[in-house]
Coordinates of C-alpha atoms in Angstrom, one line a residue:
Chain A
M19 CA 11.3 12.4 39.9
S20 CA 13.1 16.1 39.8
P21 CA 14.1 17.7 36.7
R22 CA 17.7 17.5 36.0
T23 CA 18.1 21.3 34.3
N24 CA 17.0 23.7 34.8
G25 CA 16.7 27.1 32.6
A26 CA 17.6 24.9 29.2
A27 CA 16.5 25.2 26.3
Q28 CA 14.4 24.9 24.6
K29 CA 13.4 21.1 23.1
I30 CA 9.7 21.6 21.9
Q31 CA 8.8 25.2 21.3
I32 CA 4.9 25.4 20.3
R33 CA 3.0 29.1 20.2
G34 CA -0.6 29.3 19.0
L35 CA -1.6 26.1 17.9
H36 CA -4.7 25.9 15.8
K37 CA -6.6 22.4 15.7
S38 CA -10.5 22.4 14.4
F39 CA -12.3 19.1 13.1
G40 CA -15.2 21.0 11.1
P41 CA -16.8 22.8 13.5
K42 CA -15.6 21.6 16.5
V43 CA -12.5 24.0 17.9
V44 CA -10.2 21.7 19.6
L45 CA -6.7 23.7 19.6
D46 CA -7.3 27.4 20.4
G47 CA -4.0 29.0 20.5
L48 CA -1.9 26.9 22.7
D49 CA 1.5 27.5 23.4
L50 CA 3.9 25.3 25.8
D51 CA 7.5 24.8 26.1
V52 CA 9.1 21.5 27.1
A53 CA 13.2 22.1 27.8
V54 CA 15.7 19.8 26.8
G55 CA 15.5 16.8 29.5
E56 CA 12.6 17.6 30.9
S57 CA 9.7 15.5 31.5
V58 CA 6.2 17.4 31.1
V59 CA 2.3 16.3 32.2
V60 CA -0.5 17.5 30.1
I61 CA -3.5 16.8 32.1
G62 CA -7.0 17.4 31.1
G63 CA -10.9 16.2 30.7
S64 CA -11.7 13.6 27.7
G65 CA -12.2 14.8 24.9
T66 CA -9.9 18.2 25.6
G67 CA -7.8 17.7 22.6
K68 CA -4.5 15.6 24.6
S69 CA -4.3 13.4 21.8
V70 CA -4.5 16.0 19.6
L71 CA -1.5 17.7 20.9
L72 CA 0.6 15.0 20.4
K73 CA -0.6 13.8 17.2
C74 CA -0.4 17.3 16.0
I75 CA 3.7 17.2 17.0
L76 CA 5.1 14.1 15.2
G77 CA 3.2 15.3 12.4
L78 CA 0.0 12.4 12.3
L79 CA -2.4 15.6 11.6
T80 CA -1.4 18.7 10.4
P81 CA -2.6 22.4 12.4
D82 CA -4.6 24.5 11.3
S83 CA -2.3 27.7 12.3
G84 CA 0.6 27.6 15.2
S85 CA 4.4 27.1 15.1
I86 CA 5.7 24.0 16.5
K87 CA 9.9 24.2 16.9
I88 CA 11.6 20.4 18.0
D89 CA 15.5 21.8 18.7
G90 CA 14.6 24.7 17.5
E91 CA 13.5 23.5 14.1
E92 CA 9.7 24.0 12.6
V93 CA 8.5 21.2 11.9
V94 CA 5.0 22.3 10.5
G95 CA 4.6 21.6 6.5
L96 CA 7.7 19.1 6.6
G97 CA 8.5 17.3 3.7
S98 CA 8.7 13.7 3.7
R99 CA 12.3 13.4 3.8
D100 CA 13.0 15.8 6.5
R101 CA 9.2 15.0 8.0
D102 CA 11.6 11.0 8.7
R103 CA 14.4 13.0 9.8
V104 CA 12.9 14.3 12.5
L105 CA 11.0 11.5 13.4
R106 CA 13.4 9.4 14.2
K107 CA 14.5 11.8 17.7
F108 CA 10.9 10.2 18.8
G109 CA 9.9 7.4 20.8
M110 CA 5.9 6.5 22.0
L111 CA 4.5 5.3 23.4
F112 CA 0.1 4.6 22.6
Q113 CA -2.3 3.8 24.9
N114 CA -3.2 0.5 24.2
A115 CA 0.8 0.2 22.7
A116 CA -0.3 -0.5 19.0
L117 CA 1.8 -2.8 18.7
F118 CA 2.4 -5.1 15.1
D119 CA -0.3 -7.9 15.7
S120 CA 2.0 -8.8 12.2
L121 CA 4.9 -9.3 14.2
P122 CA 6.7 -11.2 17.4
V123 CA 7.3 -9.6 20.3
W124 CA 10.8 -9.2 19.4
E125 CA 10.3 -7.5 15.5
N126 CA 8.0 -5.4 17.4
V127 CA 10.7 -4.1 20.1
A128 CA 13.3 -3.5 16.8
F129 CA 11.2 -2.3 14.2
G130 CA 12.7 0.8 14.4
L131 CA 16.1 0.0 14.3
I132 CA 16.2 -2.7 11.4
Q133 CA 13.5 -0.3 9.2
G134 CA 14.3 3.1 10.3
E135 CA 17.9 2.4 10.8
G136 CA 18.9 0.0 8.8
M137 CA 20.1 -2.5 11.2
D138 CA 20.8 -5.8 11.1
R139 CA 18.3 -8.7 12.7
T140 CA 20.6 -10.7 14.3
D141 CA 22.0 -7.8 15.9
A142 CA 18.6 -5.8 16.0
K143 CA 17.1 -8.9 17.9
K144 CA 20.3 -8.8 20.7
V145 CA 19.0 -4.9 20.9
A146 CA 15.6 -6.0 21.5
I147 CA 15.8 -8.4 24.1
E148 CA 18.1 -6.4 26.0
K149 CA 15.3 -3.5 26.3
L150 CA 12.7 -6.4 26.9
A151 CA 14.8 -6.8 30.0
A152 CA 15.6 -3.2 30.9
V153 CA 10.9 -4.0 31.1
G154 CA 10.9 -6.8 33.5
M155 CA 10.1 -9.2 30.4
T156 CA 13.1 -12.5 29.4
A157 CA 13.6 -13.3 25.8
E158 CA 10.8 -15.6 25.7
V159 CA 8.7 -13.0 25.6
G160 CA 10.2 -11.9 22.8
E161 CA 9.3 -15.2 20.2
L162 CA 5.2 -14.6 21.8
S163 CA 2.7 -12.9 19.4
P164 CA 1.4 -10.1 21.0
A165 CA -1.9 -11.3 21.2
E166 CA -1.0 -13.8 23.7
L167 CA 0.9 -11.0 26.0
S168 CA -1.9 -9.8 29.0
G169 CA -2.8 -5.3 29.0
G170 CA 0.4 -5.1 31.4
M171 CA 2.9 -6.8 29.1
R172 CA 2.1 -4.6 26.3
K173 CA 2.5 -2.0 27.5
R174 CA 5.7 -3.3 28.7
V175 CA 6.2 -4.2 25.5
G176 CA 5.5 -1.1 24.1
L177 CA 7.6 0.9 26.7
A178 CA 9.9 -1.5 25.2
R179 CA 10.1 -0.2 21.3
A180 CA 9.7 3.8 22.4
I181 CA 13.5 3.0 24.1
A182 CA 15.1 0.9 21.8
T183 CA 16.4 4.4 19.2
A184 CA 17.6 5.3 22.1
P185 CA 15.5 8.1 21.6
E186 CA 15.9 12.0 22.1
I187 CA 12.1 13.0 22.8
I188 CA 9.4 10.1 24.0
F189 CA 6.1 11.1 24.2
F190 CA 3.6 9.0 26.8
D191 CA -0.3 8.8 25.8
E192 CA -2.2 7.5 28.7
P193 CA 0.2 4.8 30.2
T194 CA -1.1 3.9 32.8
T195 CA -4.8 4.1 31.5
G196 CA -6.5 0.1 31.6
L197 CA -3.9 -1.0 34.4
D198 CA -4.7 -2.1 37.2
P199 CA -3.1 0.2 40.2
I200 CA -0.5 -2.2 41.3
M201 CA 0.3 -2.7 37.3
G202 CA -0.1 1.4 36.9
D203 CA 3.0 2.1 39.3
V204 CA 5.3 -0.1 37.8
I205 CA 4.8 0.8 34.2
N206 CA 5.3 4.7 35.8
D207 CA 8.5 3.0 37.8
L208 CA 9.6 1.5 34.2
I209 CA 9.1 4.6 32.6
V210 CA 11.2 7.2 34.8
K211 CA 14.2 4.3 35.0
C212 CA 14.4 4.4 31.2
V213 CA 13.6 7.8 30.5
Q214 CA 16.2 8.7 33.4
E215 CA 18.9 6.0 31.7
L216 CA 18.3 7.8 28.4
G217 CA 18.4 11.7 29.5
A218 CA 15.2 12.2 27.6
T219 CA 12.7 14.3 26.9
T220 CA 9.4 13.7 27.4
L221 CA 5.8 14.9 26.8
S222 CA 2.7 13.0 28.5
I223 CA -0.9 12.9 28.5
T224 CA -3.0 11.6 31.3
H225 CA -6.0 11.5 33.5
D226 CA -4.1 10.1 36.7
M227 CA -3.0 11.6 38.9
A228 CA -0.7 9.2 40.8
S229 CA 0.9 8.2 37.9
A230 CA 1.3 12.7 36.8
R231 CA 2.8 13.2 40.4
K232 CA 5.5 10.4 39.4
I233 CA 6.4 11.3 36.6
A234 CA 6.7 15.0 35.6
H235 CA 8.7 17.5 36.4
R236 CA 6.0 19.7 35.7
V237 CA 2.0 19.6 34.8
A238 CA 0.3 21.2 32.3
M239 CA -3.6 21.7 32.1
L240 CA -5.1 21.4 28.8
Y241 CA -8.5 23.2 28.8
D242 CA -11.1 24.6 25.9
G243 CA -8.4 24.3 23.8
K244 CA -5.4 26.1 25.5
I245 CA -3.5 25.7 28.8
I246 CA -4.6 27.1 32.0
W247 CA -1.9 26.3 34.1
A248 CA 1.2 25.3 33.8
G249 CA 4.2 24.9 37.0
P250 CA 6.4 22.1 38.9
V251 CA 4.3 19.7 39.6
A252 CA 5.2 20.3 43.6
N253 CA 3.0 23.4 43.2
I254 CA 0.1 21.3 41.6
D255 CA -1.7 21.0 45.2
G256 CA -1.6 24.5 45.9
S257 CA -1.9 26.2 42.4
G258 CA -5.5 28.4 43.0
N259 CA -6.4 27.6 40.2
D260 CA -10.2 26.1 40.5
Y261 CA -10.1 24.1 37.1
V262 CA -6.8 22.6 38.2
D263 CA -8.3 22.1 41.6
Q264 CA -11.8 19.8 40.3
F265 CA -9.4 18.2 38.0
I266 CA -7.0 16.4 40.9
H267 CA -9.4 15.7 43.0
G268 CA -12.0 14.6 40.6
R269 CA -14.6 16.9 41.9
A270 CA -18.2 16.6 39.8
E271 CA -18.7 20.9 41.1
G272 CA -16.8 23.3 39.6
P273 CA -16.2 25.4 36.7
I274 CA -14.9 22.1 34.4
Q275 CA -19.1 21.2 33.1
M276 CA -18.5 18.2 31.7
Q277 CA -20.0 17.5 27.9
V278 CA -23.6 14.8 28.2
R279 CA -23.6 15.1 24.7
A280 CA -22.3 15.2 21.7
D281 CA -23.1 19.1 20.1
Chain B
M214 CA -33.9 23.4 -7.6
P215 CA -34.4 21.4 -4.1
I216 CA -34.6 18.2 -6.1
L217 CA -30.9 18.8 -8.2
Q218 CA -29.6 19.6 -5.1
P219 CA -28.8 15.8 -4.0
I220 CA -27.9 15.2 -6.9
G221 CA -25.1 17.7 -7.1
R222 CA -23.8 16.5 -3.9
T223 CA -23.9 13.1 -4.9
F224 CA -21.2 14.2 -7.5
L225 CA -19.3 15.8 -5.7
I226 CA -18.8 13.1 -3.0
F227 CA -18.0 11.2 -6.7
L228 CA -15.4 13.4 -8.0
A229 CA -13.2 14.2 -4.1
T230 CA -13.4 10.5 -3.8
A231 CA -12.4 9.4 -7.3
G232 CA -10.0 12.1 -6.7
R233 CA -8.8 10.6 -3.2
L234 CA -8.5 7.2 -5.0
S235 CA -6.7 9.3 -8.2
L236 CA -4.0 10.0 -4.8
F237 CA -4.2 6.6 -2.7
A238 CA -3.7 5.0 -6.5
A239 CA -0.7 7.5 -7.2
N240 CA 1.4 7.5 -4.6
G241 CA 0.8 4.1 -3.9
L242 CA 2.3 3.4 -7.0
S243 CA 5.0 5.9 -6.3
H244 CA 6.6 4.2 -3.3
S245 CA 6.6 0.6 -5.5
V246 CA 9.6 2.1 -7.1
R247 CA 10.8 3.6 -5.5
P248 CA 13.6 2.6 -3.2
P249 CA 14.1 1.1 -0.6
I250 CA 11.7 -2.3 -1.5
Y251 CA 10.4 -4.4 1.1
M252 CA 11.6 -7.6 -0.5
R253 CA 10.9 -10.1 2.8
L254 CA 6.6 -7.9 2.6
I255 CA 6.1 -8.9 -1.3
T256 CA 7.4 -11.8 -1.8
R257 CA 4.8 -12.5 2.1
Q258 CA 1.8 -10.7 0.3
M259 CA 2.8 -12.9 -3.0
I260 CA 2.6 -16.7 -0.5
D261 CA -0.9 -15.6 0.7
I262 CA -2.5 -13.8 -2.7
G263 CA -0.9 -16.7 -4.3
Y264 CA 0.1 -20.1 -2.7
Y265 CA -2.9 -19.6 -1.0
S266 CA -6.0 -18.5 -3.2
L267 CA -4.6 -21.7 -5.4
P268 CA -7.2 -24.1 -3.9
V269 CA -10.1 -21.7 -4.3
D270 CA -8.5 -20.4 -8.0
G271 CA -8.6 -24.3 -8.7
S272 CA -11.5 -25.0 -8.0
T273 CA -13.3 -22.2 -9.7
A274 CA -11.3 -23.1 -12.8
I275 CA -11.9 -26.7 -13.1
F276 CA -15.4 -26.6 -12.6
T277 CA -16.1 -23.5 -15.0
G278 CA -14.0 -25.5 -17.3
M279 CA -16.6 -28.5 -17.3
V280 CA -19.9 -27.0 -17.7
L281 CA -18.3 -24.9 -20.1
A282 CA -18.1 -28.0 -22.0
L283 CA -21.2 -29.5 -21.1
Q284 CA -23.2 -26.5 -21.8
S285 CA -21.6 -25.7 -25.3
Y286 CA -22.1 -29.4 -26.0
T287 CA -25.9 -29.4 -25.4
G288 CA -26.3 -26.4 -27.0
F289 CA -23.5 -27.2 -30.0
A290 CA -26.0 -30.2 -30.6
R291 CA -28.4 -28.0 -32.2
F292 CA -26.1 -26.6 -35.1
A293 CA -24.3 -29.9 -35.2
A294 CA -21.1 -28.2 -33.8
E295 CA -20.1 -30.2 -31.9
S296 CA -16.6 -30.1 -33.3
A297 CA -15.9 -26.4 -32.0
I298 CA -16.1 -27.1 -28.0
P299 CA -13.1 -27.0 -27.6
N300 CA -11.9 -23.7 -30.1
V301 CA -14.4 -22.6 -27.6
V302 CA -13.1 -24.0 -24.1
V303 CA -9.9 -22.9 -24.7
V304 CA -11.3 -19.3 -25.8
S305 CA -14.0 -18.4 -23.3
I306 CA -11.2 -19.8 -20.6
T307 CA -8.5 -17.7 -21.1
R308 CA -9.8 -14.8 -22.7
E309 CA -12.8 -14.4 -20.5
L310 CA -13.4 -16.9 -17.6
G311 CA -9.6 -17.2 -16.1
P312 CA -9.5 -14.4 -15.2
V313 CA -12.6 -13.0 -14.6
L314 CA -13.4 -15.5 -12.0
A315 CA -10.0 -16.1 -10.4
G316 CA -9.9 -11.5 -10.3
L317 CA -13.6 -12.0 -8.4
M318 CA -13.0 -15.4 -6.6
V319 CA -8.9 -13.1 -5.6
A320 CA -11.2 -10.0 -4.7
G321 CA -13.8 -12.0 -2.2
R322 CA -10.6 -13.6 -0.4
V323 CA -7.7 -10.9 -0.5
G324 CA -9.7 -7.6 -0.8
A325 CA -11.4 -8.4 2.3
A326 CA -8.7 -9.8 4.2
M327 CA -6.2 -7.1 3.1
A328 CA -8.8 -4.2 4.5
A329 CA -9.9 -5.8 7.3
E330 CA -5.8 -6.0 8.2
I331 CA -5.4 -2.6 7.6
G332 CA -8.5 -1.3 8.6
T333 CA -7.6 -3.1 12.0
M334 CA -3.9 -1.6 12.2
R335 CA -5.7 2.6 11.8
V336 CA -8.1 2.3 13.7
T337 CA -5.6 0.1 16.7
E338 CA -3.1 3.6 16.1
Q339 CA -0.8 0.6 14.6
I340 CA -0.4 3.1 11.4
D341 CA 0.8 5.9 13.5
A342 CA 3.0 3.7 15.5
L343 CA 4.4 3.3 12.1
D344 CA 4.9 6.9 11.2
T345 CA 6.3 7.5 14.6
L346 CA 9.3 5.0 14.1
A347 CA 9.8 7.2 11.5
T348 CA 8.3 4.2 8.5
N349 CA 5.9 5.6 5.8
P350 CA 3.1 3.3 6.0
F351 CA 2.6 3.7 1.8
K352 CA 6.4 1.9 1.4
Y353 CA 5.3 -0.8 4.4
L354 CA 2.0 -1.5 3.8
V355 CA 0.6 0.4 0.8
A356 CA 4.0 -0.9 -1.8
P357 CA 4.6 -4.1 -1.2
R358 CA 0.8 -5.1 -1.8
L359 CA 0.4 -3.9 -4.9
I360 CA 3.3 -5.0 -6.2
A361 CA 2.9 -8.7 -5.1
G362 CA -1.1 -8.2 -6.3
I363 CA 0.6 -6.9 -9.9
T364 CA 2.9 -8.9 -10.1
T365 CA 0.9 -12.9 -8.6
L366 CA -2.3 -12.5 -10.4
P367 CA -1.3 -12.8 -13.5
L368 CA 0.1 -16.4 -12.3
L369 CA -2.6 -17.2 -10.8
V370 CA -4.5 -16.6 -13.5
F371 CA -2.4 -19.1 -16.1
V372 CA -2.7 -22.0 -13.6
A373 CA -6.3 -21.3 -13.8
D374 CA -6.4 -21.3 -17.5
I375 CA -4.7 -24.4 -17.7
I376 CA -6.9 -26.4 -14.9
G377 CA -9.7 -25.1 -16.1
V378 CA -9.8 -26.5 -19.9
F379 CA -8.0 -29.5 -18.1
G380 CA -12.0 -29.7 -16.6
G381 CA -13.1 -29.2 -19.8
Y382 CA -11.3 -32.4 -21.4
V383 CA -12.3 -34.3 -18.7
V384 CA -15.4 -33.8 -19.8
S385 CA -15.0 -34.3 -23.1
I386 CA -13.3 -36.8 -23.3
Y387 CA -15.3 -38.8 -20.2
K388 CA -19.2 -37.8 -20.6
L389 CA -18.8 -36.8 -24.2
G390 CA -17.4 -39.4 -25.8
F391 CA -14.2 -37.1 -27.5
N392 CA -10.7 -38.9 -28.6
P393 CA -8.1 -37.0 -26.0
S394 CA -5.8 -36.4 -28.5
I395 CA -8.0 -34.6 -31.4
Y396 CA -9.3 -32.6 -28.3
L397 CA -5.8 -31.6 -27.5
K398 CA -4.8 -31.0 -31.0
N399 CA -7.7 -28.9 -31.9
T400 CA -7.5 -26.9 -28.6
I401 CA -3.5 -26.2 -29.2
D402 CA -4.3 -25.3 -33.0
F403 CA -6.9 -22.6 -31.5
V404 CA -5.3 -20.9 -29.0
E405 CA -3.5 -18.2 -29.7
V406 CA -0.6 -16.0 -27.9
E407 CA -2.6 -13.5 -28.0
D408 CA -5.9 -15.0 -26.4
V409 CA -3.6 -15.5 -23.3
A410 CA -1.9 -12.8 -23.5
S411 CA -3.9 -10.4 -23.5
G412 CA -6.0 -12.9 -20.1
L413 CA -3.2 -12.5 -18.1
V414 CA -3.1 -8.5 -19.1
K415 CA -5.9 -8.5 -17.6
A416 CA -4.9 -10.7 -14.5
A417 CA -2.4 -7.8 -13.8
V418 CA -4.7 -5.3 -13.9
F419 CA -6.8 -6.6 -12.0
G420 CA -4.5 -7.2 -9.5
F421 CA -3.9 -3.7 -9.4
L422 CA -7.3 -3.0 -8.5
I423 CA -8.6 -5.9 -5.8
T424 CA -5.1 -4.5 -3.7
L425 CA -5.8 -0.6 -4.3
M426 CA -9.2 -1.3 -3.1
G427 CA -7.7 -3.6 -0.5
C428 CA -5.4 -0.9 0.8
Y429 CA -7.7 2.5 0.1
H430 CA -11.0 1.6 2.6
G431 CA -9.0 0.0 5.0
Y432 CA -6.3 2.8 4.7
N433 CA -9.0 5.2 5.6
S434 CA -11.7 3.0 7.7
K435 CA -12.4 5.1 11.0
G436 CA -15.0 4.3 14.0
G437 CA -13.5 0.6 15.6
A438 CA -15.3 -2.9 15.1
Q439 CA -18.4 -0.8 12.6
G440 CA -16.0 0.6 10.4
V441 CA -13.3 -1.8 9.7
G442 CA -16.8 -4.8 8.3
A443 CA -17.8 -1.2 6.5
A444 CA -14.1 -1.1 4.9
T445 CA -14.6 -4.8 4.2
T446 CA -17.4 -4.9 2.4
N447 CA -16.5 -1.4 0.3
A448 CA -12.8 -3.5 -0.5
V449 CA -15.0 -6.1 -1.9
V450 CA -18.3 -4.6 -3.8
S451 CA -15.9 -1.8 -5.5
A452 CA -12.6 -3.9 -6.7
S453 CA -15.7 -6.8 -8.2
I454 CA -17.2 -4.0 -9.8
L455 CA -14.3 -2.4 -11.2
I456 CA -12.9 -5.6 -12.2
L457 CA -16.5 -5.9 -14.9
C458 CA -16.1 -2.9 -16.3
F459 CA -12.1 -2.6 -16.9
N460 CA -12.9 -6.2 -18.7
Y461 CA -15.1 -4.8 -20.0
F462 CA -12.7 -1.6 -21.6
I463 CA -9.6 -4.5 -21.4
T464 CA -11.4 -6.8 -24.0
E465 CA -11.7 -3.6 -26.2
M466 CA -8.9 -2.7 -26.6
F467 CA -7.4 -5.9 -27.5
F468 CA -10.3 -6.5 -29.4
A469 CA -12.3 -4.8 -31.1
R470 CA -10.6 -3.4 -34.5

C-alpha cells in the first residue's frame, strides 16, 4: 500500500500523552502524528499500551495529561455533545469485532446510520447490504445473528460496520488476531481496498508483521510508554533499532525483556 | 489504632460506592427524560420485564393468596374471627405481598438477566463500540431499562394483586366453605384506594431499584466470565435487600400516622 499524501496536514496529533493505572505507567509522554489519508500501524508487545492509546484518542479513557488533536481540535476534556460530534468522524474495527449480540448482522452494520445519523431503517438496511457486499458477504448473512458467524465473518461484519458511515478516520485493533493466515490476508486486502475507496486516515495496532507490512504507510513502535521508532514501512527491516529488529523477527533474546509475571 | 483501620476503610468504600451509584442513577434518570427516547427499546424491555414475568409473578401470587387464606383461617379460628379472612387477604396482598414478592421475583429473573447482558457487553467491548458509534450507552442501555422498570412493575403488581386475591377466594370458597357473594362483598367493601395505590407506588420504586442494580453492576463488571457472574449475583442480592429496605420506608410514608 503506498501513501497517497505526502507532507499533508495532520489528521491526528498527539503530544506528551501520559496514562497510568495506579502505580503502573502505561503511556509515558507519547508523541505521534498521523497525516491526512495516511495509514499508520503501531506495533509493540502485549501490555505495552497500544489499546490504551486508541481508547484515549476515542475518549473511552481519559489521559492523565497530554494533548490529542483531531483536525487541529483538542479533544481531551471535550463535553459529551462535542465528543459525539468528533466521534462521528471515526469508525472502529474491534479486536473481537464487538458485534451487538441482540441485533441481526444488517442492523449491526447499519447501527451508526440509524442511531448516529438518524437514517430511516429501510434505507439504512440497503446501505448495510451494500457494505456487506463490499466485504464479500451476501444479503442473507445480514439476517443472521452474530452468534451464527465464524471468527473471519465477524471481522468482516465488523469492518462493514466500521466503514458504513464513511468515516474520515478508521481504527483497527488487532484486525487479524485469531484468524488463520489465509483469512488474515483476506481481511488485510479488504482493509486496504475499503480504506482506499473511502480515502480515510487509519491508525491500526497489531502484533502481526505480515498485516503491518500490507496495510501500513508508516510503522511506529511503542515500547515503555513511548514511540521509540517511527518510519516508512519500507524502512522497517533497516531501522537500525535493536528493539524494532527483535520485535519484527520475533526473537526472545534482545533488549526487550518479556515480563513473565504480573507485578 | 489497627482495629479502627478496617472499619474506616470499609466505611470509605461504602461511601465511595454510594456516591458512584448515586451518580449512575442521576445520569440514567437524566437520560430517561431527555430526547432521543428509544421507544423500540423501551417496548422490548417492557415485554421482557412485564409479559415474560407474568407466569412467575402469577404463580407466586396465586399460591401466596391461597396460603394466606389457609393460614389466616387456622389462626383466626382460635378467636372466632374467620369472617376477617377476605379483609386480611386483600390488604396483605395489595399493600405488602403483591409488590414485595413480585419485586423479588422480578429481581431474580430480570435483574440477573440485565446484569449478565450488560456485563457481557462490557467485557466484550460492545459498550465501547456503542460509544465509538456516537451512541451514549446510558441513553441506549440504561434509560430504556429504567423507564420500562418504573412503568411495568406497577402493571405487573396490579395483575398479581388480582391473582393473589383470587387465590384466597378459591381456598376460602372451595376448602373453607365461605359464601362466594359475601366473600367478594367483604373484599370490595374493605379494600381502599390507598391500599392499592401504596402497593403500586412501591412497585414503581422496586422497578427502578431492580433495573438500576442490574444496569449498575453489569455496566461496571470487569474480568471476563467471572466478573459477569459476580455482577449478576450482586445485582440480585443488592436489589433484593434494597426492596425490603425501601418497603419499610414507603410503608411508613403511607401508613405511619
